[in-house]
Short mmCIF file of C-alpha atoms and ligand atoms in Angstrom, two decimals:
data_model
loop_
_atom_site.label_atom_id
_atom_site.label_comp_id
_atom_site.label_asym_id
_atom_site.label_seq_id
_atom_site.Cartn_x
_atom_site.Cartn_y
_atom_site.Cartn_z
CA UNK A 566 118.67 122.58 122.69
CA UNK A 567 119.73 121.73 119.14
CA UNK A 568 117.95 119.07 117.13
CA UNK A 569 119.49 115.59 117.23
CA UNK A 570 121.31 114.13 114.25
CA UNK A 571 119.14 112.05 111.96
CA UNK A 572 121.08 109.19 110.34
CA UNK A 573 119.97 106.17 108.37
CA UNK A 574 121.49 102.97 107.05
CA UNK A 575 120.35 101.47 103.78
CA UNK A 576 121.30 98.83 101.24
CA UNK A 577 119.94 95.92 99.28
CA UNK A 578 119.21 92.74 101.22
CA UNK A 579 122.48 90.85 101.69
CA UNK A 580 124.63 93.99 101.45
CA UNK A 581 125.66 93.61 105.09
CA UNK A 582 123.87 96.57 106.66
CA UNK A 583 122.77 94.68 109.78
CA UNK A 584 126.35 93.67 110.63
CA UNK A 585 127.26 97.32 111.14
CA UNK A 586 124.25 98.95 112.82
CA UNK A 587 125.20 98.04 116.40
CA UNK A 588 128.81 99.03 115.77
CA UNK A 589 127.69 102.41 114.42
CA UNK A 590 125.40 102.99 117.39
CA UNK A 591 128.21 102.17 119.85
CA UNK A 592 130.64 104.39 117.97
CA UNK A 593 128.24 107.35 118.12
CA UNK A 594 127.70 106.73 121.84
CA UNK A 595 131.50 106.67 122.33
CA UNK A 596 131.52 110.17 120.79
CA UNK A 597 129.16 111.37 123.51
CA UNK A 598 125.88 111.22 121.61
CA UNK A 599 122.65 109.83 122.98
CA UNK A 600 121.39 107.42 120.32
CA UNK A 601 118.08 105.72 119.54
CA UNK A 602 117.98 103.03 116.85
CA UNK A 603 114.77 102.57 114.86
CA UNK A 604 113.84 100.01 112.25
CA UNK A 605 111.41 100.07 109.37
CA UNK A 606 109.02 98.65 108.76
CA UNK A 607 108.26 98.29 112.46
CA UNK A 608 109.50 100.03 115.57
CA UNK A 609 106.05 100.81 117.02
CA UNK A 610 103.20 98.54 118.09
CA UNK A 611 101.25 99.21 114.90
CA UNK A 612 104.43 99.27 112.82
CA UNK A 613 105.42 95.77 113.94
CA UNK A 614 101.98 94.46 112.92
CA UNK A 615 102.42 96.14 109.54
CA UNK A 616 105.91 94.59 109.25
CA UNK A 617 104.41 91.19 109.77
CA UNK A 618 101.78 91.84 107.06
CA UNK A 619 104.39 93.14 104.66
CA UNK A 620 106.89 90.34 105.06
CA UNK A 621 104.55 87.35 105.33
CA UNK A 622 101.43 88.05 103.23
CA UNK A 623 101.13 85.93 100.12
CA UNK A 624 99.77 88.48 97.69
CA UNK A 625 99.93 92.21 98.07
CA UNK A 626 99.23 94.75 95.37
CA UNK A 627 102.31 96.95 94.90
CA UNK A 628 100.28 100.03 95.88
CA UNK A 629 99.16 98.29 99.08
CA UNK A 630 102.77 97.46 99.83
CA UNK A 631 103.81 101.07 99.25
CA UNK A 632 101.05 102.46 101.46
CA UNK A 633 101.80 99.97 104.26
CA UNK A 634 105.49 100.95 104.34
CA UNK A 635 104.45 104.58 104.64
CA UNK A 636 101.80 103.83 107.26
CA UNK A 637 104.49 102.20 109.38
CA UNK A 638 106.78 105.18 108.68
CA UNK A 639 104.13 107.72 109.75
CA UNK A 640 103.79 105.98 113.11
CA UNK A 641 107.50 105.83 113.80
CA UNK A 642 108.09 109.42 112.71
CA UNK A 643 105.40 110.73 115.06
CA UNK A 644 106.02 108.40 118.00
CA UNK A 645 109.79 107.90 118.00
CA UNK A 646 111.86 109.80 115.44
CA UNK A 647 110.49 113.31 115.85
CA UNK A 648 110.28 113.42 119.66
CA UNK A 649 113.84 112.12 119.97
CA UNK A 650 115.25 114.56 117.43
CA UNK A 651 113.46 117.39 119.23
CA UNK A 652 115.06 116.26 122.49
CA UNK A 653 118.51 116.45 120.94
CA UNK A 654 118.84 112.67 120.66
CA UNK A 655 120.56 111.17 117.59
CA UNK A 656 118.22 108.85 115.69
CA UNK A 657 119.88 106.03 113.75
CA UNK A 658 117.24 104.63 111.41
CA UNK A 659 117.66 101.14 110.03
CA UNK A 660 116.03 102.17 106.74
CA UNK A 661 113.98 105.26 105.95
CA UNK A 662 112.33 106.79 102.88
CA UNK A 663 115.24 106.02 100.51
CA UNK A 664 114.25 102.35 100.93
CA UNK A 665 110.78 103.04 99.52
CA UNK A 666 112.25 104.97 96.60
CA UNK A 667 114.60 102.08 95.83
CA UNK A 668 112.36 99.07 96.60
CA UNK A 669 108.88 100.31 95.65
CA UNK A 670 109.80 103.08 93.22
CA UNK A 671 112.41 101.09 91.29
CA UNK A 672 112.13 97.45 92.44
CA UNK A 673 108.34 97.36 92.04
CA UNK A 674 108.54 99.89 89.22
CA UNK A 675 105.95 102.19 90.77
CA UNK A 676 108.08 105.21 89.85
CA UNK A 677 109.93 107.60 92.08
CA UNK A 678 107.36 110.39 91.65
CA UNK A 679 104.60 108.21 93.05
CA UNK A 680 106.72 107.32 96.10
CA UNK A 681 107.58 110.97 96.68
CA UNK A 682 103.91 111.94 96.37
CA UNK A 683 102.92 109.45 99.06
CA UNK A 684 105.78 110.63 101.24
CA UNK A 685 104.56 114.23 100.93
CA UNK A 686 101.35 113.17 102.73
CA UNK A 687 103.25 112.30 105.92
CA UNK A 688 103.45 114.75 108.82
CA UNK A 689 106.12 115.89 109.09
CA UNK A 690 108.40 114.83 106.27
CA UNK A 691 112.03 114.60 107.34
CA UNK A 692 115.35 114.25 105.57
CA UNK A 693 118.33 112.46 107.04
CA UNK A 694 121.50 114.43 107.80
CA UNK A 695 123.47 111.48 106.48
CA UNK A 696 122.68 108.06 105.05
CA UNK A 697 125.17 105.21 104.93
CA UNK A 698 124.49 102.99 101.95
CA UNK A 699 126.04 99.56 102.55
CA UNK A 700 126.82 97.99 99.24
CA UNK A 701 128.33 94.90 97.67
CA UNK A 702 128.32 93.55 94.11
CA UNK A 703 124.84 92.21 93.39
CA UNK A 704 125.91 88.56 93.11
CA UNK A 705 127.85 88.74 96.38
CA UNK A 706 124.82 90.21 98.17
CA UNK A 707 122.40 87.67 96.70
CA UNK A 708 124.74 84.81 97.54
CA UNK A 709 124.94 85.99 101.16
CA UNK A 710 121.19 86.45 101.31
CA UNK A 711 120.33 83.05 99.88
CA UNK A 712 122.82 81.08 101.93
CA UNK A 713 121.79 82.67 105.20
CA UNK A 714 118.25 81.90 106.29
CA UNK A 715 114.58 81.52 105.41
CA UNK A 716 113.73 84.26 102.98
CA UNK A 717 110.82 86.64 103.57
CA UNK A 718 108.43 87.84 100.83
CA UNK A 719 110.70 90.65 99.59
CA UNK A 720 113.90 88.61 99.87
CA UNK A 721 112.42 86.00 97.53
CA UNK A 722 112.29 88.49 94.64
CA UNK A 723 114.42 87.68 91.57
CA UNK A 724 117.86 89.09 90.76
CA UNK A 725 116.36 91.66 88.37
CA UNK A 726 114.30 93.17 91.19
CA UNK A 727 117.40 93.65 93.37
CA UNK A 728 119.32 94.98 90.40
CA UNK A 729 116.73 97.75 90.00
CA UNK A 730 116.81 98.44 93.75
CA UNK A 731 120.60 98.68 93.76
CA UNK A 732 120.68 100.95 90.71
CA UNK A 733 118.12 103.24 92.35
CA UNK A 734 120.26 103.47 95.48
CA UNK A 735 123.24 104.43 93.27
CA UNK A 736 121.14 107.10 91.63
CA UNK A 737 120.16 108.57 95.00
CA UNK A 738 123.83 108.54 96.06
CA UNK A 739 124.84 110.24 92.81
CA UNK A 740 122.23 112.92 93.19
CA UNK A 741 122.99 113.61 96.86
CA UNK A 742 126.68 112.84 97.41
CA UNK A 743 126.86 115.04 100.51
CA UNK A 744 124.08 113.14 102.24
CA UNK A 745 124.53 109.58 100.98
CA UNK A 746 127.84 107.77 101.54
CA UNK A 747 128.45 104.39 99.93
CA UNK A 748 130.22 101.89 102.20
CA UNK A 749 131.50 98.81 100.39
CA UNK A 750 131.12 95.57 102.31
CA UNK A 751 133.00 93.23 99.96
CA UNK A 752 136.11 93.70 102.12
CA UNK A 753 136.94 92.69 105.68
CA UNK A 754 134.73 93.92 108.52
CA UNK A 755 137.57 96.07 110.01
CA UNK A 756 138.13 97.66 106.59
CA UNK A 757 134.43 98.40 106.21
CA UNK A 758 134.33 99.86 109.71
CA UNK A 759 137.27 102.13 109.13
CA UNK A 760 135.56 103.64 106.06
CA UNK A 761 132.37 104.06 108.06
CA UNK A 762 134.25 105.75 110.91
CA UNK A 763 135.94 108.14 108.49
CA UNK A 764 132.56 109.29 107.16
CA UNK A 765 131.07 109.56 110.65
CA UNK A 766 134.03 111.58 111.94
CA UNK A 767 133.75 113.97 108.99
CA UNK A 768 130.04 114.35 109.60
CA UNK A 769 130.43 115.01 113.33
CA UNK A 770 133.20 117.53 112.65
CA UNK A 771 131.05 119.31 110.04
CA UNK A 772 128.24 119.60 112.58
CA UNK A 773 130.64 120.85 115.24
CA UNK A 774 129.86 117.84 117.45
CA UNK A 775 133.44 116.66 118.08
P1 TMP B 936 115.10 94.81 106.72
O1 TMP B 936 115.49 93.47 106.14
O2 TMP B 936 116.15 95.85 106.59
O3 TMP B 936 114.53 94.70 108.10
O4 TMP B 936 113.91 95.35 105.80
C1 TMP B 936 112.79 94.60 105.56
C2 TMP B 936 112.49 94.47 104.09
O5 TMP B 936 111.60 95.50 103.68
C3 TMP B 936 113.71 94.54 103.16
O6 TMP B 936 113.57 93.51 102.19
C4 TMP B 936 113.57 95.88 102.50
C5 TMP B 936 112.08 96.12 102.49
N1 TMP B 936 111.65 97.52 102.50
C6 TMP B 936 110.97 98.03 101.41
O7 TMP B 936 110.73 97.32 100.42
N2 TMP B 936 110.54 99.32 101.46
C7 TMP B 936 110.73 100.14 102.54
O8 TMP B 936 110.32 101.30 102.55
C8 TMP B 936 111.46 99.58 103.67
C9 TMP B 936 111.69 100.43 104.89
C10 TMP B 936 111.89 98.28 103.61
#
């Protein structure tokens, strides 16, 4: 049996990622794939406790934050992502390691090398087959974020923090254009979906899946 596809969705808060995750899952299922959706931080019993700590604690050292995201990631890799991929199931991850590079490496200014070093400690380390980076102009994303709901600890960060996060995502996309596809969300939902579908169809064709 061949290994399942490993996909992730990323983007700064307010970029509109969540609007499209269920659609993407249903589209992959319509193409005959078995799909499991994961989210980080969280997705396991321990991971959900870590999520709560990460999003609600008043003060966290940036290193503590980094290590907690990776602790949650280790659990979900071992318990959910790896076993499903080995069973030929497609895993659609609502965030993966690119988020730590962007948010902790750039947003918190810990540096990308430090994030990659911590990632190298995980067993096993994985790379996504494709990552869909949902993106909107910074002010559009922040406006959406701030008008929507109660903000968690990360969402309360200033514009400059999200600017660094967004720029880091662009850098990842520039360095790995075959893996990371930018999907603009400052257009209608059907327009965004049609771009997403185009990338997914190309990916599935390149893997010989459809
Ligand atoms: P979510 O809003 O997509 O559920 O993600 C929760 C928050 O955690 C979001 O503000 C992004 C942040 N985050 C990081 O800072 N580093 C990470 O490694 C991950 C996975 C998320």
